[in-house]
Amino acid sequence: MDIRCFTVLIFCPTQFHNLQELRHSASLANKVFIQRDYSEGTTCRFQTKFPSELESRIELTLFEETVKTLNNFYAEAEKIGGQSYLEGCLACATAYLIFLCMETRYEKVLKKIAKYIQEQNEKIYAPRGLLITDPIERGMRVIEISIYEDRGSSGSSSGSSSVSGSTAR
Amino acid sequence: MSQIQHAVPDGPIRYTQICTRSTSCSSPPTSSSAAGTEPPSCPGHRGRTPRRKWQVFPGRNRFYCDGRVMMARQTGVFYLTLVLILLTSGLFFAFDCPYLASNLSPAIPAVGAVLFVFVMGMLFRASFSDPGVLPRATPDEAADLERQIDSTSCSKPPPRSREVLINGQTVKLKYCFTCKIFRPPRASHCSLCDNCVERFDHHCPWVGNCVGRRNYRFFYLFILSLSFLTIFIFSFVITHVVLRSNRTGFLTTLKDSPASILEVVVCFFSVWSIVGLSGFHTYLISSNQTTNEDIKGTWSRKEGKDNYNPYSYGNVLTNCCAALCGPLPPSLIDRRGPIQADTPQTAPQSNGTGGSSYAPTQLHSHMCDQDQCIQSTKFVLQAAATPLLHSDPVVLPPLPAKPASLGGPCAYLGPAQPTLPSCAGDVLTLRDVAVDSHCHHHLHLHHLHHHQHFVSPEETPCGTPQGALPCPAHMHLQHPAPQVRYDPVTQDSLHEDSVRGLVKLSSV
């Protein structure tokens, strides 16, 4: 596996286009999981509590803003109001065939979320050696934040987990 | 459908393939590139590297049409439903409609056809879609949760449950040992499908699938439209027979249109159950409850004066609209997605006692090295599964006498098992059969595994989360024996399941 100094990445913004490279070149030190907040029922919300492992890596305000924006997106997707009723009734009237042509509002919002997360990763998190995984890839259970470290200074004993088969190479 | 794929190929093959990919990938999974370029898979290809996520789906579901269709394992009753509806409707259109169209109105067959198409559409939608299955936790998540659970130690509430305040009502979230997650509120684990399902209503054998968040509205519309169709056919067949008898006499009518008798009989017996079921679900929708919650009396006044349903919007109309016209969430399991090399595999199965013996604290400090998990899993699998493959008798932990044992766990299943009251009403006899067969299945194959769900956290003594378990019927099952004897009575058709099941039991 290539041993690329993590610091090089910071000075090569082009690398951020391919966040996969971040995963493969820096070593994964830890993963933090932001759990769901069920205090408002079954709607999708994530806890805004700041995990201690991130204290040294990112500012509280940035983190909170990311989580709050994600929560707002999910609230928008699951909102029950005029537009969702209209969509529901129209879908029922067409025996749900209409979804062959158009995507549901939820799916539209999920695309927005994916874009937002990608943007946040590129601008804010990757420069700090962090990576947010879209909750939809974890079944909407958690927001997974991977903490990467410079391979040279890493004291962690973990191999990369799901990221690669390269540990055995 | 000629391509019937079991989601899980033979146990050892599946695990070996996953292991190979995650450790040293000598042959990287052939392309997840273009979806349609691969030739349609033929039944004899099980040894091939799985390309899509449904092929390695850990639950007990069946997938058809390359992952587009998802159903439960037992689909016999679904075919019965299909046959009944098709037969009755077919006979109606063939024998009664010509007379009715010419003598009464052509609108009758037209309305009948619309109803029929709607019923079939809703049935297929309810049966074939993902009910809202929650994917299992990745190894990292599972390790993180375990760490949190261990660190809370002897506190109230017990570690494997969390309490959360929803709209002023305290709701307990339970930890699912199979999926390794804390179940969201209203979610439940279906033991027939072996999945946690969001807003779990019940497992419906008639529909051949669980009914949960994503397909509840289709299920409801199905039973509602089916009630209308049944009443429609019933009334118009009676009309037809009466009108004809007025002209030609009753016996001649029966001779000319013998199918009418069959239709009347089928409709008569169906009407009670289906209309009753529709009424029941209308009540559930208007009060925003699930069948599961209603059966358990979770929100009933009897539990306490302050007990109320925190999910209800307070208004019947809003509840109905929310259930039927609310946004449809997407499937979380991404069954047709390609399997990527860096896709995190779900945590290996461990029973309740296995966790401690595997020294989870060590794992946590190493962030659950997946290679370690898989290597040890592989080792134990080889030890436990190879005897099975060679059909040698293996030893199950000793159970009480078989009839009693069948009765025991099944009785125990009774109160807590959400799948038992599958479709209320008339399914009694069928339910017993289904339950017995599943009980049998579970008894021999998944007893330990099953057992985890029923040890509710309240019963587990503090400090020994995997320790002494109070239920006497299951005492002897606390320690998973490294060797399991396979009951020779079990049929061959369950062999694959048994391999999987025992592989699950022995994986630590």
mmCIF file with all atom_site columns, N, CA and C in Angstrom, chain A residues 2-33:
data_model
loop_
_atom_site.group_PDB
_atom_site.id
_atom_site.type_symbol
_atom_site.label_atom_id
_atom_site.label_alt_id
_atom_site.label_comp_id
_atom_site.label_asym_id
_atom_site.label_entity_id
_atom_site.label_seq_id
_atom_site.pdbx_PDB_ins_code
_atom_site.Cartn_x
_atom_site.Cartn_y
_atom_site.Cartn_z
_atom_site.occupancy
_atom_site.B_iso_or_equiv
_atom_site.pdbx_formal_charge
_atom_site.auth_seq_id
_atom_site.auth_comp_id
_atom_site.auth_asym_id
_atom_site.auth_atom_id
_atom_site.pdbx_PDB_model_num
ATOM 1  N N  . ASP A 1 2  ? 0.441   2.237  -0.710 1.00 0.00 ? 2  ASP A N  1
ATOM 2  C CA . ASP A 1 2  ? 1.228   3.469  -0.785 1.00 0.00 ? 2  ASP A CA 1
ATOM 3  C C  . ASP A 1 2  ? 1.301   4.137  0.574  1.00 0.00 ? 2  ASP A C  1
ATOM 4  N N  . ILE A 1 3  ? 2.463   4.551  0.892  1.00 0.00 ? 3  ILE A N  1
ATOM 5  C CA . ILE A 1 3  ? 2.594   5.328  2.130  1.00 0.00 ? 3  ILE A CA 1
ATOM 6  C C  . ILE A 1 3  ? 2.705   6.770  1.716  1.00 0.00 ? 3  ILE A C  1
ATOM 7  N N  . ARG A 1 4  ? 1.586   7.434  1.862  1.00 0.00 ? 4  ARG A N  1
ATOM 8  C CA . ARG A 1 4  ? 1.594   8.839  1.483  1.00 0.00 ? 4  ARG A CA 1
ATOM 9  C C  . ARG A 1 4  ? 1.434   9.647  2.724  1.00 0.00 ? 4  ARG A C  1
ATOM 10 N N  . CYS A 1 5  ? 2.266   10.614 2.861  1.00 0.00 ? 5  CYS A N  1
ATOM 11 C CA . CYS A 1 5  ? 2.155   11.435 4.047  1.00 0.00 ? 5  CYS A CA 1
ATOM 12 C C  . CYS A 1 5  ? 0.855   12.187 4.004  1.00 0.00 ? 5  CYS A C  1
ATOM 13 N N  . PHE A 1 6  ? 0.150   12.141 5.077  1.00 0.00 ? 6  PHE A N  1
ATOM 14 C CA . PHE A 1 6  ? -1.157  12.771 5.131  1.00 0.00 ? 6  PHE A CA 1
ATOM 15 C C  . PHE A 1 6  ? -1.062  14.267 4.913  1.00 0.00 ? 6  PHE A C  1
ATOM 16 N N  . THR A 1 7  ? 0.022   14.850 5.394  1.00 0.00 ? 7  THR A N  1
ATOM 17 C CA . THR A 1 7  ? 0.158   16.290 5.253  1.00 0.00 ? 7  THR A CA 1
ATOM 18 C C  . THR A 1 7  ? 0.197   16.702 3.795  1.00 0.00 ? 7  THR A C  1
ATOM 19 N N  . VAL A 1 8  ? 0.665   15.820 2.947  1.00 0.00 ? 8  VAL A N  1
ATOM 20 C CA . VAL A 1 8  ? 0.701   16.149 1.521  1.00 0.00 ? 8  VAL A CA 1
ATOM 21 C C  . VAL A 1 8  ? -0.706  16.416 1.020  1.00 0.00 ? 8  VAL A C  1
ATOM 22 N N  . LEU A 1 9  ? -1.633  15.666 1.526  1.00 0.00 ? 9  LEU A N  1
ATOM 23 C CA . LEU A 1 9  ? -3.027  15.799 1.082  1.00 0.00 ? 9  LEU A CA 1
ATOM 24 C C  . LEU A 1 9  ? -3.555  17.204 1.319  1.00 0.00 ? 9  LEU A C  1
ATOM 25 N N  . ILE A 1 10 ? -3.134  17.770 2.446  1.00 0.00 ? 10 ILE A N  1
ATOM 26 C CA . ILE A 1 10 ? -3.680  19.077 2.797  1.00 0.00 ? 10 ILE A CA 1
ATOM 27 C C  . ILE A 1 10 ? -3.271  20.107 1.765  1.00 0.00 ? 10 ILE A C  1
ATOM 28 N N  . PHE A 1 11 ? -2.075  19.905 1.192  1.00 0.00 ? 11 PHE A N  1
ATOM 29 C CA . PHE A 1 11 ? -1.620  20.890 0.231  1.00 0.00 ? 11 PHE A CA 1
ATOM 30 C C  . PHE A 1 11 ? -1.964  20.520 -1.205 1.00 0.00 ? 11 PHE A C  1
ATOM 31 N N  . CYS A 1 12 ? -2.693  19.446 -1.357 1.00 0.00 ? 12 CYS A N  1
ATOM 32 C CA . CYS A 1 12 ? -3.100  19.073 -2.700 1.00 0.00 ? 12 CYS A CA 1
ATOM 33 C C  . CYS A 1 12 ? -4.613  19.026 -2.775 1.00 0.00 ? 12 CYS A C  1
ATOM 34 N N  . PRO A 1 13 ? -5.248  20.161 -2.923 1.00 0.00 ? 13 PRO A N  1
ATOM 35 C CA . PRO A 1 13 ? -6.713  20.193 -2.904 1.00 0.00 ? 13 PRO A CA 1
ATOM 36 C C  . PRO A 1 13 ? -7.338  19.290 -3.953 1.00 0.00 ? 13 PRO A C  1
ATOM 37 N N  . THR A 1 14 ? -6.630  19.021 -5.018 1.00 0.00 ? 14 THR A N  1
ATOM 38 C CA . THR A 1 14 ? -7.214  18.157 -6.047 1.00 0.00 ? 14 THR A CA 1
ATOM 39 C C  . THR A 1 14 ? -7.524  16.784 -5.492 1.00 0.00 ? 14 THR A C  1
ATOM 40 N N  . GLN A 1 15 ? -6.797  16.396 -4.440 1.00 0.00 ? 15 GLN A N  1
ATOM 41 C CA . GLN A 1 15 ? -7.040  15.075 -3.872 1.00 0.00 ? 15 GLN A CA 1
ATOM 42 C C  . GLN A 1 15 ? -8.440  14.980 -3.301 1.00 0.00 ? 15 GLN A C  1
ATOM 43 N N  . PHE A 1 16 ? -9.024  16.122 -2.904 1.00 0.00 ? 16 PHE A N  1
ATOM 44 C CA . PHE A 1 16 ? -10.315 16.050 -2.248 1.00 0.00 ? 16 PHE A CA 1
ATOM 45 C C  . PHE A 1 16 ? -11.419 15.644 -3.187 1.00 0.00 ? 16 PHE A C  1
ATOM 46 N N  . HIS A 1 17 ? -11.174 15.764 -4.469 1.00 0.00 ? 17 HIS A N  1
ATOM 47 C CA . HIS A 1 17 ? -12.214 15.326 -5.382 1.00 0.00 ? 17 HIS A CA 1
ATOM 48 C C  . HIS A 1 17 ? -12.459 13.852 -5.221 1.00 0.00 ? 17 HIS A C  1
ATOM 49 N N  . ASN A 1 18 ? -11.414 13.158 -4.825 1.00 0.00 ? 18 ASN A N  1
ATOM 50 C CA . ASN A 1 18 ? -11.574 11.741 -4.643 1.00 0.00 ? 18 ASN A CA 1
ATOM 51 C C  . ASN A 1 18 ? -11.351 11.426 -3.171 1.00 0.00 ? 18 ASN A C  1
ATOM 52 N N  . LEU A 1 19 ? -12.460 11.446 -2.450 1.00 0.00 ? 19 LEU A N  1
ATOM 53 C CA . LEU A 1 19 ? -12.328 11.219 -1.022 1.00 0.00 ? 19 LEU A CA 1
ATOM 54 C C  . LEU A 1 19 ? -11.932 9.786  -0.710 1.00 0.00 ? 19 LEU A C  1
ATOM 55 N N  . GLN A 1 20 ? -12.092 8.930  -1.671 1.00 0.00 ? 20 GLN A N  1
ATOM 56 C CA . GLN A 1 20 ? -11.660 7.546  -1.487 1.00 0.00 ? 20 GLN A CA 1
ATOM 57 C C  . GLN A 1 20 ? -10.173 7.496  -1.201 1.00 0.00 ? 20 GLN A C  1
ATOM 58 N N  . GLU A 1 21 ? -9.452  8.416  -1.852 1.00 0.00 ? 21 GLU A N  1
ATOM 59 C CA . GLU A 1 21 ? -8.006  8.405  -1.650 1.00 0.00 ? 21 GLU A CA 1
ATOM 60 C C  . GLU A 1 21 ? -7.678  8.761  -0.214 1.00 0.00 ? 21 GLU A C  1
ATOM 61 N N  . LEU A 1 22 ? -8.492  9.646  0.345  1.00 0.00 ? 22 LEU A N  1
ATOM 62 C CA . LEU A 1 22 ? -8.266  9.994  1.743  1.00 0.00 ? 22 LEU A CA 1
ATOM 63 C C  . LEU A 1 22 ? -8.342  8.732  2.591  1.00 0.00 ? 22 LEU A C  1
ATOM 64 N N  . ARG A 1 23 ? -9.333  7.911  2.269  1.00 0.00 ? 23 ARG A N  1
ATOM 65 C CA . ARG A 1 23 ? -9.509  6.695  3.049  1.00 0.00 ? 23 ARG A CA 1
ATOM 66 C C  . ARG A 1 23 ? -8.323  5.758  2.914  1.00 0.00 ? 23 ARG A C  1
ATOM 67 N N  . HIS A 1 24 ? -7.809  5.703  1.705  1.00 0.00 ? 24 HIS A N  1
ATOM 68 C CA . HIS A 1 24 ? -6.786  4.691  1.478  1.00 0.00 ? 24 HIS A CA 1
ATOM 69 C C  . HIS A 1 24 ? -5.391  5.144  1.854  1.00 0.00 ? 24 HIS A C  1
ATOM 70 N N  . SER A 1 25 ? -5.178  6.439  1.892  1.00 0.00 ? 25 SER A N  1
ATOM 71 C CA . SER A 1 25 ? -3.800  6.852  2.120  1.00 0.00 ? 25 SER A CA 1
ATOM 72 C C  . SER A 1 25 ? -3.539  7.209  3.566  1.00 0.00 ? 25 SER A C  1
ATOM 73 N N  . ALA A 1 26 ? -4.561  7.719  4.255  1.00 0.00 ? 26 ALA A N  1
ATOM 74 C CA . ALA A 1 26 ? -4.368  7.972  5.683  1.00 0.00 ? 26 ALA A CA 1
ATOM 75 C C  . ALA A 1 26 ? -4.928  6.766  6.413  1.00 0.00 ? 26 ALA A C  1
ATOM 76 N N  . SER A 1 27 ? -4.498  6.574  7.622  1.00 0.00 ? 27 SER A N  1
ATOM 77 C CA . SER A 1 27 ? -4.998  5.386  8.307  1.00 0.00 ? 27 SER A CA 1
ATOM 78 C C  . SER A 1 27 ? -6.152  5.761  9.222  1.00 0.00 ? 27 SER A C  1
ATOM 79 N N  . LEU A 1 28 ? -7.105  4.882  9.251  1.00 0.00 ? 28 LEU A N  1
ATOM 80 C CA . LEU A 1 28 ? -8.291  5.092  10.051 1.00 0.00 ? 28 LEU A CA 1
ATOM 81 C C  . LEU A 1 28 ? -7.957  4.851  11.514 1.00 0.00 ? 28 LEU A C  1
ATOM 82 N N  . ALA A 1 29 ? -8.187  5.855  12.319 1.00 0.00 ? 29 ALA A N  1
ATOM 83 C CA . ALA A 1 29 ? -7.841  5.704  13.722 1.00 0.00 ? 29 ALA A CA 1
ATOM 84 C C  . ALA A 1 29 ? -9.044  5.314  14.565 1.00 0.00 ? 29 ALA A C  1
ATOM 85 N N  . ASN A 1 30 ? -10.169 5.916  14.259 1.00 0.00 ? 30 ASN A N  1
ATOM 86 C CA . ASN A 1 30 ? -11.315 5.708  15.121 1.00 0.00 ? 30 ASN A CA 1
ATOM 87 C C  . ASN A 1 30 ? -12.581 6.085  14.360 1.00 0.00 ? 30 ASN A C  1
ATOM 88 N N  . LYS A 1 31 ? -13.680 5.607  14.878 1.00 0.00 ? 31 LYS A N  1
ATOM 89 C CA . LYS A 1 31 ? -14.955 6.019  14.286 1.00 0.00 ? 31 LYS A CA 1
ATOM 90 C C  . LYS A 1 31 ? -15.866 6.481  15.406 1.00 0.00 ? 31 LYS A C  1
ATOM 91 N N  . VAL A 1 32 ? -16.520 7.562  15.150 1.00 0.00 ? 32 VAL A N  1
ATOM 92 C CA . VAL A 1 32 ? -17.464 8.082  16.136 1.00 0.00 ? 32 VAL A CA 1
ATOM 93 C C  . VAL A 1 32 ? -18.859 7.946  15.551 1.00 0.00 ? 32 VAL A C  1
ATOM 94 N N  . PHE A 1 33 ? -19.792 7.540  16.391 1.00 0.00 ? 33 PHE A N  1
ATOM 95 C CA . PHE A 1 33 ? -21.149 7.353  15.892 1.00 0.00 ? 33 PHE A CA 1
ATOM 96 C C  . PHE A 1 33 ? -22.089 8.316  16.582 1.00 0.00 ? 33 PHE A C  1
#
